[in-house]
Coordinates of C-alpha atoms and ligand atoms in Angstrom, one line a residue:
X1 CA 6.4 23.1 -14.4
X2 CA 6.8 21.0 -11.2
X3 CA 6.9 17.2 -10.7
X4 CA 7.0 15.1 -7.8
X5 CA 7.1 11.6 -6.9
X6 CA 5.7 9.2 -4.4
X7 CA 7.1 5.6 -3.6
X8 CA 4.8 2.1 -3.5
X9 CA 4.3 0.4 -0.2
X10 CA 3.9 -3.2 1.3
X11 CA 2.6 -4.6 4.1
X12 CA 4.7 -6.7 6.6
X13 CA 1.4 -7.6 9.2
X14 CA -2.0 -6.8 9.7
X15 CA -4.0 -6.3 6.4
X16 CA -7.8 -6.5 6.4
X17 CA -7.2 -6.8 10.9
X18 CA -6.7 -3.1 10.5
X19 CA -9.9 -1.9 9.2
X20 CA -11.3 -3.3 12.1
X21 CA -8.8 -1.4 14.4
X22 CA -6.2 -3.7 15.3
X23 CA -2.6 -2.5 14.6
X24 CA -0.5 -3.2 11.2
X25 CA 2.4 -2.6 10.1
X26 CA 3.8 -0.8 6.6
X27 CA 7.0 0.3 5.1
X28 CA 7.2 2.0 1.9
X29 CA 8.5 0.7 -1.2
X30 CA 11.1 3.1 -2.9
X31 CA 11.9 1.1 -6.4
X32 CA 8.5 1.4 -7.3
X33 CA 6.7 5.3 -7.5
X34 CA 3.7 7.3 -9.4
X35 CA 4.9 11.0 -11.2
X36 CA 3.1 13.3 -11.6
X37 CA 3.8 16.6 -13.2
X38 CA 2.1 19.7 -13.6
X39 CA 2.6 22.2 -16.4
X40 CA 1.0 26.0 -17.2
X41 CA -1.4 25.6 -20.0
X42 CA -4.0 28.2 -20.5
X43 CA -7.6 27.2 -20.4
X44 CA -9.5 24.3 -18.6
X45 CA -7.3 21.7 -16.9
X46 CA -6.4 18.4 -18.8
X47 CA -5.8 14.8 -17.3
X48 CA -3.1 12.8 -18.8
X49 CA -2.1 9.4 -17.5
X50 CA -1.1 6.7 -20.6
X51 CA -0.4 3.9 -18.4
X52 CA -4.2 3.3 -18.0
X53 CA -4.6 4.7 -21.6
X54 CA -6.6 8.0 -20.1
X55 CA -7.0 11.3 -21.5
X56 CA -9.6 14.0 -20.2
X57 CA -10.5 17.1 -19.3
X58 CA -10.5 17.5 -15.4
X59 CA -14.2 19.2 -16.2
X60 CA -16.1 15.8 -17.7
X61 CA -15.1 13.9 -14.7
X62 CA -17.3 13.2 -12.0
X63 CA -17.0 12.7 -8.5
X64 CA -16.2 9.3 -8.4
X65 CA -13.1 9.9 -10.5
X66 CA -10.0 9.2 -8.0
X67 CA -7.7 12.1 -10.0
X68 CA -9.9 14.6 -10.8
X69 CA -11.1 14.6 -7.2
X70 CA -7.4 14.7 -5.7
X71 CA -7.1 17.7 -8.5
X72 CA -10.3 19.2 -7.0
X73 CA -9.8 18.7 -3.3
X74 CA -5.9 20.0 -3.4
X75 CA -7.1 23.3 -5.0
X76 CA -9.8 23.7 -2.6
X77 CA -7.8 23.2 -0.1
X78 CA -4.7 25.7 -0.9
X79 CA -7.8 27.9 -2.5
X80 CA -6.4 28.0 -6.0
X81 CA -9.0 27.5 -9.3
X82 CA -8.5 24.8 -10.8
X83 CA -7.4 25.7 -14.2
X84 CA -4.4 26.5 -16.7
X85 CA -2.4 23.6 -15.8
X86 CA -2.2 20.1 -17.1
X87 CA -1.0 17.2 -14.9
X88 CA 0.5 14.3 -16.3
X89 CA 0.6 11.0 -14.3
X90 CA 3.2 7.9 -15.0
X91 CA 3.7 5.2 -12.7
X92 CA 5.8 1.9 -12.5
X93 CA 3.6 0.8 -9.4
X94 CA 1.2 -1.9 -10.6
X95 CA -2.7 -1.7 -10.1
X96 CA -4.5 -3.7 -8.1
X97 CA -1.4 -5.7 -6.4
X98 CA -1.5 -4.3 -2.9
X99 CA 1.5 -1.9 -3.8
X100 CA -0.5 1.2 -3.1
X101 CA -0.4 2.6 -6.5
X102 CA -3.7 4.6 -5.7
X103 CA -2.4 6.2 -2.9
X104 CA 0.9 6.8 -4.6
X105 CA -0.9 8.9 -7.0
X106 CA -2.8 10.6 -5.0
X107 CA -0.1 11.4 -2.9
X108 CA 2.4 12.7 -5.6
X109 CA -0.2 15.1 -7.2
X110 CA -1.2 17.0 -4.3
X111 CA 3.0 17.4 -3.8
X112 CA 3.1 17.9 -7.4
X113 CA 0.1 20.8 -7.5
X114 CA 0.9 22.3 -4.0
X115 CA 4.7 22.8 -5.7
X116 CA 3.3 24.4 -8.9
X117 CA 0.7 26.8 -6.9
X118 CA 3.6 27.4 -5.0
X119 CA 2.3 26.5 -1.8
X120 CA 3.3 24.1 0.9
X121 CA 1.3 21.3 2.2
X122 CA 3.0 19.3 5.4
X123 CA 2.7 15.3 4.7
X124 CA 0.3 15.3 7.1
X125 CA -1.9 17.7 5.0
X126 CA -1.5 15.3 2.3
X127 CA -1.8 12.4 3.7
X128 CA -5.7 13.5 4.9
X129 CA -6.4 14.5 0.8
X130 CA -5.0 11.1 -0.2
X131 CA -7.3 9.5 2.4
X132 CA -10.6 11.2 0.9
X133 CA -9.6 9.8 -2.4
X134 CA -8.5 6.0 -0.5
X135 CA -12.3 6.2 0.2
X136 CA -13.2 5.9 -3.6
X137 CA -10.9 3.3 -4.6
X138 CA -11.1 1.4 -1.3
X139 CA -14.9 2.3 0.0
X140 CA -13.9 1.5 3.9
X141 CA -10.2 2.3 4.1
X142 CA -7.8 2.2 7.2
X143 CA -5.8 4.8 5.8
X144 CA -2.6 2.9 6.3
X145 CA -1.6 3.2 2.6
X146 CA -1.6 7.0 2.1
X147 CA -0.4 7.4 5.6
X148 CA 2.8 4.8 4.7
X149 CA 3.1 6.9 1.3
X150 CA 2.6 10.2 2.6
X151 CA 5.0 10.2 5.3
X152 CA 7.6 7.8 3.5
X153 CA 8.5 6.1 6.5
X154 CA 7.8 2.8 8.1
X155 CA 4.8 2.8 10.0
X156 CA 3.2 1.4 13.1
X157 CA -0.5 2.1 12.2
X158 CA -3.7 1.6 14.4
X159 CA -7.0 3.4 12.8
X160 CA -8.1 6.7 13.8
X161 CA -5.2 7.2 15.8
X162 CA -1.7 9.4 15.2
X163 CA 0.8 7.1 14.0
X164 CA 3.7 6.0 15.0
X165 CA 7.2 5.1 13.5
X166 CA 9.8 2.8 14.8
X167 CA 13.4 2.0 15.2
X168 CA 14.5 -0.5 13.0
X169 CA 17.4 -2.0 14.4
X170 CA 18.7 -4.7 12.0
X171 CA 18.4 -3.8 8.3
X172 CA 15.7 -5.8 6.7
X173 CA 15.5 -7.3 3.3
X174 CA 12.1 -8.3 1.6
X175 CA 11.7 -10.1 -1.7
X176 CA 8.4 -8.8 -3.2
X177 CA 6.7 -11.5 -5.8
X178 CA 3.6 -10.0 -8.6
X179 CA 1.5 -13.0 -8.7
X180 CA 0.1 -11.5 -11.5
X181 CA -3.5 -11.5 -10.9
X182 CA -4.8 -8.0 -10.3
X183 CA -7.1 -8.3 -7.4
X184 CA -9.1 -4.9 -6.7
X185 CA -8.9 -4.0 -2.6
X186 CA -12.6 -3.0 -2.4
X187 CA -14.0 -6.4 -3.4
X188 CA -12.1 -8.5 -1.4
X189 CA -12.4 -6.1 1.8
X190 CA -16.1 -6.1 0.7
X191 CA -15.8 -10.1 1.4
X192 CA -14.1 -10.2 4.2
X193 CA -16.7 -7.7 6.0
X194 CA -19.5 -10.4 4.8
X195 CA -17.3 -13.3 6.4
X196 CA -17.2 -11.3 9.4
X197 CA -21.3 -10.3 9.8
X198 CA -21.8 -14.0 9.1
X199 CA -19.4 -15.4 11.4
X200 CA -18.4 -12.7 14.2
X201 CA -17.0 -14.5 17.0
X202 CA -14.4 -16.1 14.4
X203 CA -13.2 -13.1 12.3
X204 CA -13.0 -10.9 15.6
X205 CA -10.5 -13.8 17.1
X206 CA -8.9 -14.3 13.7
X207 CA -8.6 -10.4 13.8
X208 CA -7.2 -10.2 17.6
X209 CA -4.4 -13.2 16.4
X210 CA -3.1 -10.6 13.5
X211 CA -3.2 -7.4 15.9
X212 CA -1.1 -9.6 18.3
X213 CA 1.3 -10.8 15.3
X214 CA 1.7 -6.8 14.4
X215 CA 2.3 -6.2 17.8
X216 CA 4.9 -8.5 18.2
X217 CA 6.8 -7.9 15.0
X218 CA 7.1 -4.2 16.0
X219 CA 8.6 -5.4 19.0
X220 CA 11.0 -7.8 17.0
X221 CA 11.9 -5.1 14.4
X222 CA 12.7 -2.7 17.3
X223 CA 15.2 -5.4 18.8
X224 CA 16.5 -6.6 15.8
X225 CA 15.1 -10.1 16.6
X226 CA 15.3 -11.2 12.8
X227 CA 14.7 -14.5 14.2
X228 CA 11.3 -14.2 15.1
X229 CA 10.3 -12.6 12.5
X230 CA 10.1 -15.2 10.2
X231 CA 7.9 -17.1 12.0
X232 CA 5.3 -14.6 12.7
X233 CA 5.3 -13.8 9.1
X234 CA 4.5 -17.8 8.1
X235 CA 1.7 -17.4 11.4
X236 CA 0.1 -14.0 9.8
X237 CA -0.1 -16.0 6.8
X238 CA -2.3 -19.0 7.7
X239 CA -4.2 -16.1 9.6
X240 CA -5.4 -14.9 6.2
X241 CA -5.8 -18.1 4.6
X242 CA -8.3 -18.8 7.3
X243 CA -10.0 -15.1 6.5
X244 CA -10.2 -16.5 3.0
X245 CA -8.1 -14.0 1.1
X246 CA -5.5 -16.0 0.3
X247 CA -4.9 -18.1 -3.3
X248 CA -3.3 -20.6 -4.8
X249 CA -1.1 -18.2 -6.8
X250 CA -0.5 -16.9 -3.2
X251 CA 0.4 -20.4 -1.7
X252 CA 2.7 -21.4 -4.5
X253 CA 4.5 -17.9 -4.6
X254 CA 5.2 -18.2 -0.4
X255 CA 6.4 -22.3 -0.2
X256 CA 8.9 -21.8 -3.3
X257 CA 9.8 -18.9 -0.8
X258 CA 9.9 -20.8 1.5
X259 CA 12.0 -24.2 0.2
X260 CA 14.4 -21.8 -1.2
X261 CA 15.4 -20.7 2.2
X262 CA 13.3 -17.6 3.0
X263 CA 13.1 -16.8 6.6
X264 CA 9.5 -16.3 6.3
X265 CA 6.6 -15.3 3.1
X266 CA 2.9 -14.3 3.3
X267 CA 0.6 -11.9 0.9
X268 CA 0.9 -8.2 1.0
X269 CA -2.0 -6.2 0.8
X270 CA -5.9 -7.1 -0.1
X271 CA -4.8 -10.8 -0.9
X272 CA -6.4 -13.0 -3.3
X273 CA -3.8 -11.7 -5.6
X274 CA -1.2 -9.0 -5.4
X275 CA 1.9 -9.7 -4.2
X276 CA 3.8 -11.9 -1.6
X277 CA 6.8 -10.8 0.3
X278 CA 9.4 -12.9 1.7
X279 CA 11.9 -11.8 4.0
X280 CA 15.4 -13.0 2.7
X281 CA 18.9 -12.2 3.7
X282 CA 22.4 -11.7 2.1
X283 CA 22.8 -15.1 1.2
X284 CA 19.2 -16.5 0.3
X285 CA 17.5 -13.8 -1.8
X286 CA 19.1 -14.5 -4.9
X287 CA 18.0 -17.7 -4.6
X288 CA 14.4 -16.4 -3.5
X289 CA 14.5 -14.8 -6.2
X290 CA 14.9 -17.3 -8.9
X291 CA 12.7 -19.7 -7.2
X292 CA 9.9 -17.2 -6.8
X293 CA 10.4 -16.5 -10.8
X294 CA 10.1 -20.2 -11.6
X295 CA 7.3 -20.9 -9.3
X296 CA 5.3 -18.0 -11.9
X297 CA 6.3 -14.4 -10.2
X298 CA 5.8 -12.2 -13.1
X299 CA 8.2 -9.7 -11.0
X300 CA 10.5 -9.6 -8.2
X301 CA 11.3 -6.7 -6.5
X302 CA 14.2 -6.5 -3.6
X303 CA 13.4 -3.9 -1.2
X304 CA 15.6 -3.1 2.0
X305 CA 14.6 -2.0 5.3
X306 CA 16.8 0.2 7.2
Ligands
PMV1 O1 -4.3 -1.4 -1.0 P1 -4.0 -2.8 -0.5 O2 -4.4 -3.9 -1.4 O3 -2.6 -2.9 0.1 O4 -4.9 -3.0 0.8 C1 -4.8 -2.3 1.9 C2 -4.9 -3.1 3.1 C3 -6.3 -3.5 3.6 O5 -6.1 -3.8 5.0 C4 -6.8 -4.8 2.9 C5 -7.3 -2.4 3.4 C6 -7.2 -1.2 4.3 O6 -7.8 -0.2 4.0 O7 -6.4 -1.2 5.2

């Protein structure tokens, strides 16, 4: 038997500006992960995962299934059949909330099958699997969320190109608030690419603002300029309420952030829903915290950035 794990991720700056190339940045999210684990069973290979209430065999499952295609492609590509195993998946990453619970997945069964075949795939290896299967859940992905999951790292990510990590000089610490609405990626990226073939001038400057932002940030993180990175959190903010991808669950969720003394708050991920992260410090998150609750979080999570 063999079982690995894979953490959740957020989004500190650049969502949605990164499919269109401009940088973002991502760190991942270790109190949240997806398990898989995959056990010798003789016969056809059987799909387990009871947090979405699925059982199947890997065989009745077409192409557009997002497991049974990681399944596939991971044996293909270590050139093992796939059969006489089962995999079991469990995960305590929320769908649809920007925490990268797809990619998590993903990510955690080619570790977990690679381990049982008893063959070794480098995170970069797994990282371009999980991407394949991004493509299903997401249609146009970046590839910032199984790159952020597969190398477990904070990343500095720009489309198509290598990325990079960072020195993080001051610890950071982000409350992460569920607004509760589960907002799928692919429909809202699929809006904001009809915003931006309606109205290209403005989505193309909207998008240069929130490159600059990431840029900036990294910049901030690597000189431990806490300071400023509060406000270019509130800035990439009002950048995607202008792109429309905001809420009011969203705006609620980042002023009680905000009143209660955060340094700065904006959504995480697709938008529309999801989660919002506010960057807090010794003496304000507990108080985040409670006012994030009150102002209808139906989770916090703390999360620390070394
Ligand atoms: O999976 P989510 O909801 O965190 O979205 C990923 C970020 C997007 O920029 C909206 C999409 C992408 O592929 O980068």
């Amino acid at each position: 038997m063999s079982t690995a794990s894979a953490p959740g991720k957020i989004i500190l700056f650049g969502e949605h500006a990164v499919v269109y190339n401009r940088p973002a940045i991502a760190i991942p999210v270790a109190q949240v992960k997806a398990t898989v684990k995959v056990e010798s069973r003789t016969g056809p290979v059987q799909i387990d995962a009871p947090d979405i209430s699925r059982r199947y065999a890997l065989e009745d499952a077409g192409p557009e299934d997002p497991i049974a295609t990681m399944v596939r492609q991971t044996c293909a590509r270590l050139g093992a059949p796939p059969k006489d195993f089962t995999v079991r998946i469990e995960s305590t990453i929320p769908v649809a909330r920007g925490l990268g619970s797809g990619a998590a997945v993903s990510v955690a069964l080619g570790r977990a099958l690679a381990s049982f075949l008893g063959r070794d795939l480098t995170p970069q290896e797994i990282c371009d699997l999980a991407f394949e299967i991004e493509k299903l859940h997401h249609g146009t992905p970046s590839g910032i969320d199984n790159t952020v999951i597969a190398f477990e790292r904070p990343v500095y990510f720009v489309k198509g190109q290598t990325s990079e990590s960072f020195r993080v000089a001051q610890p950071l610490t982000f409350a992460i608030a569920d607004t509760g609405v589960a907002s799928p990626t692919k429909d809202v990226v699929g809006d904001v690419r009809r915003a931006l073939d309606s109205d290209r001038s403005r989505f193309e400057a909207l998008f240069d603002r929130v490159g600059a932002l990431a840029r900036a940030a990294r910049t901030a993180i690597e000189f431990g300029d806490i300071d400023a990175l509060g406000p270019l959190m509130i800035e990439n903010q009002r950048l995607a309420r202008s792109m429309g991808i905001s809420s009011i669950e969203i705006d609620n969720l980042t002023h009680a952030a905000m009143r209660a003394g955060a340094r700065g708050a904006k959504l995480s991920g697709a938008g529309r829903g999801g989660n919002v992260i506010a960057l807090v410090d010794a003496r304000t998150h507990g108080k985040v915290e409670r006012a994030l609750m009150d102002a209808g979080a139906v989770r916090v999570i703390v999360t620390r950035l070394e």
